[in-house]
mmCIF file of C-alpha atoms in Angstrom:
data_model
loop_
_atom_site.group_PDB
_atom_site.id
_atom_site.type_symbol
_atom_site.label_atom_id
_atom_site.label_comp_id
_atom_site.label_asym_id
_atom_site.label_seq_id
_atom_site.Cartn_x
_atom_site.Cartn_y
_atom_site.Cartn_z
ATOM 1 C CA UNK C 81 27.834 170.829 97.164
ATOM 2 C CA UNK C 82 31.002 169.631 95.429
ATOM 3 C CA UNK C 83 31.838 167.236 98.243
ATOM 4 C CA UNK C 84 28.351 165.678 98.065
ATOM 5 C CA UNK C 85 28.506 164.910 94.367
ATOM 6 C CA UNK C 86 30.092 161.680 93.187
ATOM 7 C CA UNK C 87 33.656 162.438 92.115
ATOM 8 C CA UNK C 88 34.459 161.677 88.495
ATOM 9 C CA UNK C 89 36.524 158.488 88.420
ATOM 10 C CA UNK C 90 38.796 158.017 85.440
ATOM 11 C CA UNK C 91 38.647 154.512 83.971
ATOM 12 C CA UNK C 92 41.889 152.542 84.380
ATOM 13 C CA UNK C 93 42.648 148.805 84.051
ATOM 14 C CA UNK C 94 42.333 148.624 87.855
ATOM 15 C CA UNK C 95 38.641 149.540 87.492
ATOM 16 C CA UNK C 96 37.913 146.864 84.896
ATOM 17 C CA UNK C 97 34.878 144.888 86.025
ATOM 18 C CA UNK C 98 36.162 142.263 88.462
ATOM 19 C CA UNK C 99 34.160 139.419 86.843
ATOM 20 C CA UNK C 100 35.844 140.095 83.508
ATOM 21 C CA UNK C 101 39.238 140.408 85.222
ATOM 22 C CA UNK C 102 38.705 137.028 86.894
ATOM 23 C CA UNK C 103 37.563 135.429 83.628
ATOM 24 C CA UNK C 104 40.619 136.864 81.853
ATOM 25 C CA UNK C 105 42.931 135.567 84.585
ATOM 26 C CA UNK C 106 41.504 132.025 84.338
ATOM 27 C CA UNK C 107 41.641 132.098 80.513
ATOM 28 C CA UNK C 108 45.252 133.305 80.606
ATOM 29 C CA UNK C 109 46.200 130.573 83.104
ATOM 30 C CA UNK C 110 44.691 127.889 80.863
ATOM 31 C CA UNK C 111 46.043 129.392 77.636
ATOM 32 C CA UNK C 112 49.570 129.572 79.065
ATOM 33 C CA UNK C 113 49.635 125.754 79.116
ATOM 34 C CA UNK C 114 49.673 125.828 75.283
ATOM 35 C CA UNK C 115 52.032 128.811 74.810
ATOM 36 C CA UNK C 116 55.621 128.540 73.649
ATOM 37 C CA UNK C 117 58.725 130.596 74.486
ATOM 38 C CA UNK C 118 58.018 133.862 72.617
ATOM 39 C CA UNK C 119 54.344 133.954 73.517
ATOM 40 C CA UNK C 120 55.154 133.404 77.184
ATOM 41 C CA UNK C 121 57.896 136.056 77.158
ATOM 42 C CA UNK C 122 55.670 138.509 75.281
ATOM 43 C CA UNK C 123 52.999 138.248 77.968
ATOM 44 C CA UNK C 124 55.269 137.916 80.982
ATOM 45 C CA UNK C 125 57.515 140.943 80.435
ATOM 46 C CA UNK C 126 54.850 143.713 80.324
ATOM 47 C CA UNK C 127 52.952 142.277 83.301
ATOM 48 C CA UNK C 128 56.171 141.758 85.297
ATOM 49 C CA UNK C 129 57.100 145.410 84.630
ATOM 50 C CA UNK C 130 53.592 146.467 85.707
ATOM 51 C CA UNK C 131 53.914 144.399 88.909
ATOM 52 C CA UNK C 132 57.335 145.908 89.648
ATOM 53 C CA UNK C 133 56.155 149.453 88.878
ATOM 54 C CA UNK C 134 53.324 149.152 91.401
ATOM 55 C CA UNK C 135 55.729 148.326 94.269
ATOM 56 C CA UNK C 136 57.493 151.054 96.225
ATOM 57 C CA UNK C 137 60.496 148.855 96.862
ATOM 58 C CA UNK C 138 61.758 146.266 94.406
ATOM 59 C CA UNK C 139 63.979 144.773 97.134
ATOM 60 C CA UNK C 140 60.976 144.194 99.415
ATOM 61 C CA UNK C 141 59.081 142.530 96.574
ATOM 62 C CA UNK C 142 61.998 140.222 95.814
ATOM 63 C CA UNK C 143 62.337 139.312 99.511
ATOM 64 C CA UNK C 144 58.588 138.540 99.691
ATOM 65 C CA UNK C 145 58.772 136.301 96.637
ATOM 66 C CA UNK C 146 62.067 134.555 97.333
ATOM 67 C CA UNK C 147 60.232 131.216 97.768
ATOM 68 C CA UNK C 148 58.817 131.602 94.228
ATOM 69 C CA UNK C 149 62.386 131.682 92.936
ATOM 70 C CA UNK C 150 63.082 128.463 94.863
ATOM 71 C CA UNK C 151 60.073 126.769 93.243
ATOM 72 C CA UNK C 152 61.159 127.989 89.811
ATOM 73 C CA UNK C 153 64.715 126.750 90.465
ATOM 74 C CA UNK C 154 63.382 123.320 91.519
ATOM 75 C CA UNK C 155 61.177 123.034 88.431
ATOM 76 C CA UNK C 156 64.039 124.208 86.188
ATOM 77 C CA UNK C 157 66.557 121.740 87.652
ATOM 78 C CA UNK C 158 64.109 118.824 87.567
ATOM 79 C CA UNK C 159 63.000 119.476 83.978
ATOM 80 C CA UNK C 160 66.541 120.125 82.736
ATOM 81 C CA UNK C 161 68.010 117.025 84.396
ATOM 82 C CA UNK C 162 65.265 114.455 83.934
ATOM 83 C CA UNK C 163 64.043 115.088 80.364
ATOM 84 C CA UNK C 164 65.466 112.665 77.835
ATOM 85 C CA UNK C 165 67.131 113.958 74.657
ATOM 86 C CA UNK C 166 70.445 115.019 73.134
ATOM 87 C CA UNK C 167 72.878 115.655 76.034
ATOM 88 C CA UNK C 168 74.525 119.085 76.262
ATOM 89 C CA UNK C 169 76.387 118.731 79.584
ATOM 90 C CA UNK C 170 76.883 115.556 81.653
ATOM 91 C CA UNK C 171 76.738 115.828 85.440
ATOM 92 C CA UNK C 172 77.703 112.352 86.660
ATOM 93 C CA UNK C 173 74.796 109.947 86.170
ATOM 94 C CA UNK C 174 72.452 112.670 84.838
ATOM 95 C CA UNK C 175 72.767 114.952 81.820
ATOM 96 C CA UNK C 176 71.316 118.326 80.840
ATOM 97 C CA UNK C 177 69.676 117.801 77.457
ATOM 98 C CA UNK C 178 68.667 120.308 74.787
ATOM 99 C CA UNK C 179 65.036 119.201 75.027
ATOM 100 C CA UNK C 180 65.276 119.335 78.828
ATOM 101 C CA UNK C 181 66.577 122.894 78.730
ATOM 102 C CA UNK C 182 63.723 123.954 76.408
ATOM 103 C CA UNK C 183 61.163 122.202 78.615
ATOM 104 C CA UNK C 184 62.688 123.789 81.747
ATOM 105 C CA UNK C 185 62.594 127.330 80.330
ATOM 106 C CA UNK C 186 58.983 126.940 79.108
ATOM 107 C CA UNK C 187 57.770 125.386 82.387
ATOM 108 C CA UNK C 188 59.424 128.138 84.459
ATOM 109 C CA UNK C 189 58.033 130.905 82.232
ATOM 110 C CA UNK C 190 54.542 129.380 82.476
ATOM 111 C CA UNK C 191 54.696 129.269 86.265
ATOM 112 C CA UNK C 192 56.219 132.762 86.477
ATOM 113 C CA UNK C 193 53.443 134.107 84.219
ATOM 114 C CA UNK C 194 50.757 132.622 86.463
ATOM 115 C CA UNK C 195 52.427 134.062 89.599
ATOM 116 C CA UNK C 196 52.789 137.499 88.015
ATOM 117 C CA UNK C 197 49.215 137.591 86.651
ATOM 118 C CA UNK C 198 47.868 136.496 90.052
ATOM 119 C CA UNK C 199 49.951 139.189 91.759
ATOM 120 C CA UNK C 200 48.780 141.916 89.377
ATOM 121 C CA UNK C 201 45.139 140.810 89.786
ATOM 122 C CA UNK C 202 45.277 140.857 93.581
ATOM 123 C CA UNK C 203 47.155 144.174 93.531
ATOM 124 C CA UNK C 204 44.497 145.796 91.350
ATOM 125 C CA UNK C 205 41.353 144.387 92.977
ATOM 126 C CA UNK C 206 39.838 145.021 96.433
ATOM 127 C CA UNK C 207 38.983 141.845 98.394
ATOM 128 C CA UNK C 208 35.303 142.860 98.669
ATOM 129 C CA UNK C 209 34.989 142.938 94.875
ATOM 130 C CA UNK C 210 36.638 139.513 94.498
ATOM 131 C CA UNK C 211 34.154 138.137 97.058
ATOM 132 C CA UNK C 212 31.232 139.646 95.127
ATOM 133 C CA UNK C 213 32.539 138.227 91.828
ATOM 134 C CA UNK C 214 32.906 134.737 93.309
ATOM 135 C CA UNK C 215 29.341 134.950 94.598
ATOM 136 C CA UNK C 216 28.153 136.052 91.144
ATOM 137 C CA UNK C 217 29.907 133.118 89.454
ATOM 138 C CA UNK C 218 28.723 130.551 92.022
ATOM 139 C CA UNK C 219 25.075 131.693 92.131
ATOM 140 C CA UNK C 220 23.882 129.697 89.072
ATOM 141 C CA UNK C 221 25.536 126.464 90.272
ATOM 142 C CA UNK C 222 22.863 124.297 91.905
ATOM 143 C CA UNK C 223 23.642 123.090 95.427
ATOM 144 C CA UNK C 224 26.377 125.672 96.055
ATOM 145 C CA UNK C 225 25.388 128.233 98.724
ATOM 146 C CA UNK C 226 26.990 131.218 96.978
ATOM 147 C CA UNK C 227 26.131 133.769 99.682
ATOM 148 C CA UNK C 228 27.515 131.519 102.416
ATOM 149 C CA UNK C 229 30.737 130.895 100.487
ATOM 150 C CA UNK C 230 31.130 134.654 99.943
ATOM 151 C CA UNK C 231 30.558 135.291 103.674
ATOM 152 C CA UNK C 232 33.173 132.652 104.506
ATOM 153 C CA UNK C 233 35.664 134.324 102.144
ATOM 154 C CA UNK C 234 35.058 137.614 103.969
ATOM 155 C CA UNK C 235 35.527 135.905 107.358
ATOM 156 C CA UNK C 236 38.836 134.349 106.214
ATOM 157 C CA UNK C 237 40.133 137.806 105.298
ATOM 158 C CA UNK C 238 38.998 139.053 108.719
ATOM 159 C CA UNK C 239 40.530 136.170 110.713
ATOM 160 C CA UNK C 240 44.017 136.034 109.156
ATOM 161 C CA UNK C 241 45.372 139.213 110.850
ATOM 162 C CA UNK C 242 43.799 138.096 114.170
ATOM 163 C CA UNK C 243 45.604 134.740 113.886
ATOM 164 C CA UNK C 244 48.972 136.394 113.222
ATOM 165 C CA UNK C 245 48.504 138.751 116.178
ATOM 166 C CA UNK C 246 47.569 135.823 118.455
ATOM 167 C CA UNK C 247 50.480 133.734 117.132
ATOM 168 C CA UNK C 248 52.949 136.548 117.891
ATOM 169 C CA UNK C 249 51.474 136.938 121.405
ATOM 170 C CA UNK C 250 51.588 133.172 122.038
ATOM 171 C CA UNK C 251 55.152 132.924 120.766
ATOM 172 C CA UNK C 252 56.285 135.807 123.016
ATOM 173 C CA UNK C 253 54.532 134.272 126.017
ATOM 174 C CA UNK C 254 56.214 130.907 125.290
ATOM 175 C CA UNK C 255 59.636 132.538 125.001
ATOM 176 C CA UNK C 256 59.108 134.444 128.248
ATOM 177 C CA UNK C 257 58.476 131.070 129.948
ATOM 178 C CA UNK C 258 61.533 129.504 128.234
ATOM 179 C CA UNK C 259 59.200 127.413 126.076
ATOM 180 C CA UNK C 260 61.687 127.625 123.197
ATOM 181 C CA UNK C 261 64.172 125.576 125.300
ATOM 182 C CA UNK C 262 61.759 122.668 125.691
ATOM 183 C CA UNK C 263 63.456 119.555 124.300
ATOM 184 C CA UNK C 264 60.411 117.502 123.244
ATOM 185 C CA UNK C 265 59.327 118.539 119.716
ATOM 186 C CA UNK C 266 55.752 117.309 120.298
ATOM 187 C CA UNK C 267 55.677 119.325 123.515
ATOM 188 C CA UNK C 268 56.893 122.429 121.671
ATOM 189 C CA UNK C 269 54.287 121.988 118.956
ATOM 190 C CA UNK C 270 51.490 121.353 121.434
ATOM 191 C CA UNK C 271 52.459 124.203 123.781
ATOM 192 C CA UNK C 272 52.440 126.598 120.836
ATOM 193 C CA UNK C 273 49.455 125.180 118.963
ATOM 194 C CA UNK C 274 47.133 124.517 121.890
ATOM 195 C CA UNK C 275 46.914 128.033 123.397
ATOM 196 C CA UNK C 276 46.925 129.537 119.897
ATOM 197 C CA UNK C 277 43.986 127.481 118.599
ATOM 198 C CA UNK C 278 42.149 127.748 121.952
ATOM 199 C CA UNK C 279 42.361 131.563 121.959
ATOM 200 C CA UNK C 280 41.354 131.821 118.324
ATOM 201 C CA UNK C 281 38.433 129.423 118.747
ATOM 202 C CA UNK C 282 37.232 131.498 121.705
ATOM 203 C CA UNK C 283 37.533 134.679 119.642
ATOM 204 C CA UNK C 284 35.555 132.965 116.833
ATOM 205 C CA UNK C 285 32.930 132.025 119.401
ATOM 206 C CA UNK C 286 32.669 135.671 120.482
ATOM 207 C CA UNK C 287 32.397 136.722 116.840
ATOM 208 C CA UNK C 288 29.619 134.173 116.217
ATOM 209 C CA UNK C 289 27.720 135.499 119.249
ATOM 210 C CA UNK C 290 28.167 139.098 118.079
ATOM 211 C CA UNK C 291 26.929 138.141 114.605
ATOM 212 C CA UNK C 292 23.877 136.406 116.066
ATOM 213 C CA UNK C 293 23.200 139.396 118.349
ATOM 214 C CA UNK C 294 23.200 141.722 115.324
ATOM 215 C CA UNK C 295 20.933 139.378 113.309
ATOM 216 C CA UNK C 296 23.745 138.903 110.775
ATOM 217 C CA UNK C 297 22.597 137.012 107.713
ATOM 218 C CA UNK C 298 24.248 135.894 104.513
ATOM 219 C CA UNK C 299 22.018 138.228 102.514
ATOM 220 C CA UNK C 300 24.269 141.301 102.504
ATOM 221 C CA UNK C 301 24.349 144.351 100.292
ATOM 222 C CA UNK C 302 27.221 143.501 97.982
ATOM 223 C CA UNK C 303 29.318 145.949 95.950
ATOM 224 C CA UNK C 304 27.517 146.786 92.720
ATOM 225 C CA UNK C 305 29.149 145.060 89.765
ATOM 226 C CA UNK C 306 28.582 146.644 86.389
ATOM 227 C CA UNK C 307 30.326 145.835 83.126
ATOM 228 C CA UNK C 308 30.249 148.680 80.611
ATOM 229 C CA UNK C 309 31.405 148.992 77.021
ATOM 230 C CA UNK C 310 34.964 149.958 78.031
ATOM 231 C CA UNK C 311 35.194 146.858 80.229
ATOM 232 C CA UNK C 312 34.178 144.595 77.346
ATOM 233 C CA UNK C 313 36.620 146.430 75.058
ATOM 234 C CA UNK C 314 39.479 145.850 77.543
ATOM 235 C CA UNK C 315 38.388 142.212 77.920
ATOM 236 C CA UNK C 316 38.404 141.781 74.137
ATOM 237 C CA UNK C 317 41.893 143.339 73.936
ATOM 238 C CA UNK C 318 43.062 140.937 76.644
ATOM 239 C CA UNK C 319 41.683 137.968 74.702
ATOM 240 C CA UNK C 320 43.351 139.258 71.529
ATOM 241 C CA UNK C 321 46.711 139.479 73.377
ATOM 242 C CA UNK C 322 46.264 135.881 74.505
ATOM 243 C CA UNK C 323 45.411 134.775 70.953
ATOM 244 C CA UNK C 324 48.574 136.463 69.607
ATOM 245 C CA UNK C 325 50.676 134.915 72.389
ATOM 246 C CA UNK C 326 49.238 131.502 71.496
ATOM 247 C CA UNK C 327 49.930 131.978 67.802
ATOM 248 C CA UNK C 328 53.631 132.967 68.043
ATOM 249 C CA UNK R 69 30.228 128.505 109.406
ATOM 250 C CA UNK R 70 32.351 130.843 111.553
ATOM 251 C CA UNK R 71 34.464 127.913 112.799
ATOM 252 C CA UNK R 72 34.859 126.532 109.264
ATOM 253 C CA UNK R 73 36.035 129.990 108.110
ATOM 254 C CA UNK R 74 38.339 130.151 111.118
ATOM 255 C CA UNK R 75 39.982 126.841 110.202
ATOM 256 C CA UNK R 76 40.296 127.985 106.575
ATOM 257 C CA UNK R 77 42.077 131.111 107.870
ATOM 258 C CA UNK R 78 44.246 128.951 110.162
ATOM 259 C CA UNK R 79 45.178 126.782 107.165
ATOM 260 C CA UNK R 80 46.162 129.941 105.271
ATOM 261 C CA UNK R 81 48.111 131.325 108.233
ATOM 262 C CA UNK R 82 49.654 127.880 108.876
ATOM 263 C CA UNK R 83 51.904 128.291 105.841
ATOM 264 C CA UNK R 84 53.702 131.107 107.684
ATOM 265 C CA UNK R 85 53.609 129.747 111.242
ATOM 266 C CA UNK R 86 56.761 127.682 111.615
ATOM 267 C CA UNK R 87 58.211 126.025 114.714
ATOM 268 C CA UNK R 88 62.018 125.830 114.477
ATOM 269 C CA UNK R 89 62.691 122.166 115.282
ATOM 270 C CA UNK R 90 65.803 120.616 113.738
ATOM 271 C CA UNK R 91 67.221 121.687 110.383
ATOM 272 C CA UNK R 92 63.801 121.867 108.637
ATOM 273 C CA UNK R 93 61.297 124.097 110.501
ATOM 274 C CA UNK R 94 57.838 122.561 110.905
ATOM 275 C CA UNK R 95 55.145 124.483 109.032
ATOM 276 C CA UNK R 96 51.728 124.175 110.652
ATOM 277 C CA UNK R 97 49.512 124.103 107.542
ATOM 278 C CA UNK R 98 48.633 120.400 107.500
ATOM 279 C CA UNK R 99 48.361 120.360 111.301
ATOM 280 C CA UNK R 100 45.391 122.716 110.898
ATOM 281 C CA UNK R 101 43.957 120.602 108.064
ATOM 282 C CA UNK R 102 44.064 117.532 110.343
ATOM 283 C CA UNK R 103 42.498 119.567 113.174
ATOM 284 C CA UNK R 104 39.725 120.773 110.857
ATOM 285 C CA UNK R 105 38.853 117.131 110.097
ATOM 286 C CA UNK R 106 38.990 116.092 113.755
ATOM 287 C CA UNK R 107 37.106 119.058 115.206
ATOM 288 C CA UNK R 108 34.685 120.064 112.425
ATOM 289 C CA UNK R 109 33.918 116.637 110.973
ATOM 290 C CA UNK R 110 33.877 115.602 107.327
ATOM 291 C CA UNK R 111 31.218 118.027 106.030
ATOM 292 C CA UNK R 112 32.323 121.291 107.620
ATOM 293 C CA UNK R 113 35.991 120.291 107.458
ATOM 294 C CA UNK R 114 35.675 119.789 103.698
ATOM 295 C CA UNK R 115 33.754 123.084 103.416
ATOM 296 C CA UNK R 116 36.551 124.831 105.281
ATOM 297 C CA UNK R 117 39.293 123.457 103.002
ATOM 298 C CA UNK R 118 37.186 123.989 99.855
ATOM 299 C CA UNK R 119 36.675 127.675 100.701
ATOM 300 C CA UNK R 120 40.403 127.999 101.502
ATOM 301 C CA UNK R 121 41.294 126.536 98.093
ATOM 302 C CA UNK R 122 38.681 128.682 96.343
ATOM 303 C CA UNK R 123 40.083 131.785 98.050
ATOM 304 C CA UNK R 124 43.543 130.870 96.784
ATOM 305 C CA UNK R 125 42.413 129.983 93.271
ATOM 306 C CA UNK R 126 40.579 133.292 92.776
ATOM 307 C CA UNK R 127 43.716 135.146 93.797
ATOM 308 C CA UNK R 128 43.423 135.947 97.502
ATOM 309 C CA UNK R 129 46.927 135.733 99.016
ATOM 310 C CA UNK R 130 46.299 132.648 101.173
ATOM 311 C CA UNK R 131 48.861 130.211 99.752
ATOM 312 C CA UNK R 132 52.439 130.002 101.035
ATOM 313 C CA UNK R 133 54.490 133.110 100.382
ATOM 314 C CA UNK R 134 51.465 135.401 100.409
ATOM 315 C CA UNK R 135 50.324 134.576 96.897
ATOM 316 C CA UNK R 136 47.242 133.112 95.339
ATOM 317 C CA UNK R 137 46.069 132.211 91.884
ATOM 318 C CA UNK R 138 45.695 129.160 89.770
ATOM 319 C CA UNK R 139 49.490 129.156 89.272
ATOM 320 C CA UNK R 140 50.027 127.612 92.695
ATOM 321 C CA UNK R 141 47.621 124.790 91.850
ATOM 322 C CA UNK R 142 49.391 124.143 88.550
ATOM 323 C CA UNK R 143 52.786 124.318 90.291
ATOM 324 C CA UNK R 144 54.722 121.451 91.891
ATOM 325 C CA UNK R 145 52.899 121.694 95.243
ATOM 326 C CA UNK R 146 49.398 121.814 93.684
ATOM 327 C CA UNK R 147 48.758 118.124 94.400
ATOM 328 C CA UNK R 148 49.385 118.646 98.101
ATOM 329 C CA UNK R 149 47.049 121.667 98.141
ATOM 330 C CA UNK R 150 44.215 119.865 96.308
ATOM 331 C CA UNK R 151 44.930 116.755 98.390
ATOM 332 C CA UNK R 152 43.883 118.628 101.549
ATOM 333 C CA UNK R 153 40.262 118.267 100.440
ATOM 334 C CA UNK R 154 40.023 114.431 100.419
ATOM 335 C CA UNK R 155 42.333 114.326 103.458
ATOM 336 C CA UNK R 156 40.122 116.506 105.660
ATOM 337 C CA UNK R 157 37.056 114.574 104.517
ATOM 338 C CA UNK R 158 38.728 111.225 105.321
ATOM 339 C CA UNK R 159 39.977 112.352 108.758
ATOM 340 C CA UNK R 160 36.536 113.756 109.591
ATOM 341 C CA UNK R 161 34.731 110.667 108.308
ATOM 342 C CA UNK R 162 36.903 108.271 110.309
ATOM 343 C CA UNK R 163 36.470 110.131 113.593
ATOM 344 C CA UNK R 164 33.010 111.772 113.607
ATOM 345 C CA UNK R 165 29.965 110.325 115.400
ATOM 346 C CA UNK R 166 32.193 107.997 117.403
ATOM 347 C CA UNK R 167 33.403 108.239 120.986
ATOM 348 C CA UNK R 168 36.566 110.381 121.159
ATOM 349 C CA UNK R 169 39.671 108.204 121.148
ATOM 350 C CA UNK R 170 43.296 109.301 120.807
ATOM 351 C CA UNK R 171 44.269 106.086 118.997
ATOM 352 C CA UNK R 172 41.456 106.547 116.448
ATOM 353 C CA UNK R 173 42.468 110.185 115.899
ATOM 354 C CA UNK R 174 46.084 109.202 115.285
ATOM 355 C CA UNK R 175 45.089 106.362 112.916
ATOM 356 C CA UNK R 176 42.763 108.689 110.965
ATOM 357 C CA UNK R 177 45.460 111.346 110.616
ATOM 358 C CA UNK R 178 48.050 108.738 109.565
ATOM 359 C CA UNK R 179 45.626 107.564 106.853
ATOM 360 C CA UNK R 180 45.116 111.220 105.898
ATOM 361 C CA UNK R 181 48.880 111.807 105.649
ATOM 362 C CA UNK R 182 49.248 108.761 103.361
ATOM 363 C CA UNK R 183 46.424 110.046 101.178
ATOM 364 C CA UNK R 184 48.116 113.456 101.031
ATOM 365 C CA UNK R 185 51.361 111.895 99.806
ATOM 366 C CA UNK R 186 49.386 109.828 97.285
ATOM 367 C CA UNK R 187 47.914 113.059 95.881
ATOM 368 C CA UNK R 188 51.048 115.212 96.167
ATOM 369 C CA UNK R 189 53.900 113.002 94.933
ATOM 370 C CA UNK R 190 52.441 112.083 91.499
ATOM 371 C CA UNK R 191 51.524 115.759 90.951
ATOM 372 C CA UNK R 192 55.083 116.785 91.845
ATOM 373 C CA UNK R 193 56.333 114.173 89.358
ATOM 374 C CA UNK R 194 54.048 115.552 86.620
ATOM 375 C CA UNK R 195 54.831 119.213 87.305
ATOM 376 C CA UNK R 196 58.589 118.795 87.422
ATOM 377 C CA UNK R 197 59.071 115.842 85.057
ATOM 378 C CA UNK R 198 61.278 114.029 87.590
ATOM 379 C CA UNK R 199 60.990 110.256 88.193
ATOM 380 C CA UNK R 200 58.572 109.122 90.914
ATOM 381 C CA UNK R 201 61.450 107.928 93.116
ATOM 382 C CA UNK R 202 62.938 111.448 93.032
ATOM 383 C CA UNK R 203 59.528 113.000 93.682
ATOM 384 C CA UNK R 204 59.134 110.758 96.746
ATOM 385 C CA UNK R 205 62.662 111.564 97.917
ATOM 386 C CA UNK R 206 62.053 115.318 97.591
ATOM 387 C CA UNK R 207 58.360 115.670 98.391
ATOM 388 C CA UNK R 208 57.622 112.934 100.915
ATOM 389 C CA UNK R 209 60.609 111.471 102.789
ATOM 390 C CA UNK R 210 61.975 114.731 104.306
ATOM 391 C CA UNK R 211 58.531 115.510 105.716
ATOM 392 C CA UNK R 212 57.768 112.166 107.374
ATOM 393 C CA UNK R 213 59.311 112.982 110.802
ATOM 394 C CA UNK R 214 57.643 116.423 110.854
ATOM 395 C CA UNK R 215 54.280 114.951 109.905
ATOM 396 C CA UNK R 216 54.572 112.317 112.652
ATOM 397 C CA UNK R 217 55.174 115.137 115.165
ATOM 398 C CA UNK R 218 52.230 117.107 113.792
ATOM 399 C CA UNK R 219 49.940 114.087 114.108
ATOM 400 C CA UNK R 220 50.990 113.591 117.726
ATOM 401 C CA UNK R 221 50.529 117.300 118.505
ATOM 402 C CA UNK R 222 47.164 117.453 116.686
ATOM 403 C CA UNK R 223 45.891 114.501 118.756
ATOM 404 C CA UNK R 224 46.832 116.365 121.973
ATOM 405 C CA UNK R 225 45.277 119.632 120.743
ATOM 406 C CA UNK R 226 42.072 117.953 119.506
ATOM 407 C CA UNK R 227 41.586 116.181 122.851
ATOM 408 C CA UNK R 228 41.883 119.470 124.680
ATOM 409 C CA UNK R 229 39.699 121.487 122.295
ATOM 410 C CA UNK R 230 36.781 119.113 121.724
ATOM 411 C CA UNK R 231 34.890 120.351 124.807
ATOM 412 C CA UNK R 232 35.109 123.921 123.440
ATOM 413 C CA UNK R 233 33.658 123.150 120.030
ATOM 414 C CA UNK R 234 29.940 123.354 119.456
ATOM 415 C CA UNK R 235 29.442 121.951 115.978
ATOM 416 C CA UNK R 236 25.846 121.676 114.711
#
């Protein structure tokens, strides 16, 4: 009988009710706009360590996020070079100012915090639960078809791997026909994009037919969302952390 | 609804699908936004982009680099992302319920591209603190040739795909 009984699941931050997690994420994103250096560092470091600890390979994570470093570098350079104030170093017509450096560090930490919090959230939450939480939040808004939006979110998650598989197939087929040697850039774009979108539209058509054939409707049985005392306690602790980060 | 979801997924995948042309590879994201406007029309095109943005904002990894979250919207490229919504609506509005015409498609997408720059460049200026001239030089000018190519390619693709689409 042991295998028929529900296994005891230990509560961890990953099992925090997804609606509270989402609310905490949005609050943190908004609060970070008012935080200063120490508050931002105090929040960023533990979550960055958590994000790193959850990855098997730090190198792979850094490779995946290399574009984030480019964005941070752009924001840092722009803030440091174009903010007026007392100059520290002159670089030809522009100068790095003390105020610019402060602004640059704060802006980069704010962005990094939002990236890290988003990464931790997505790493700790199954897509189905996020979909259910979005539906729960949208339901009271008049004129917004919450169930349809949730279904569309599910379909996006289903289509993305299909698109990548089709894109790889199309690209290989183009290379086999020397399509990558075509000189006209519009021709190269069209010969890649046209078969790709055509195939995917046809596969979407087949999916729509299959859904109709199975009487698919937007009224699905969604994952059960339940917030218990421990969830509210964790939420309260999260809010307290944000309040401290705002105060320092 | 399935086609709108499909175009939202294409927009997400478009950030990774790059055609190596010249020194800057062409990323297909706004090509799919233009196509959503041309093929789905203003209402479903806007629904497609709105759901894509919502998916990204709530944390699904649909923005460039496989990330999501409100951080991307607050970042330097947030204006371009949010700008997709009025752009797809405008492109759809200018082309729907009219006889198909390549010239009209191109004109609608050119207007859409201008609107996208009008949303993206000031946001880039705000997020980075750089002057508007620098924001234009970094966020608009390098992308003009690529966007012209995408508009031309989208017109060809839309002409070929219209017979396949069965929008309500």
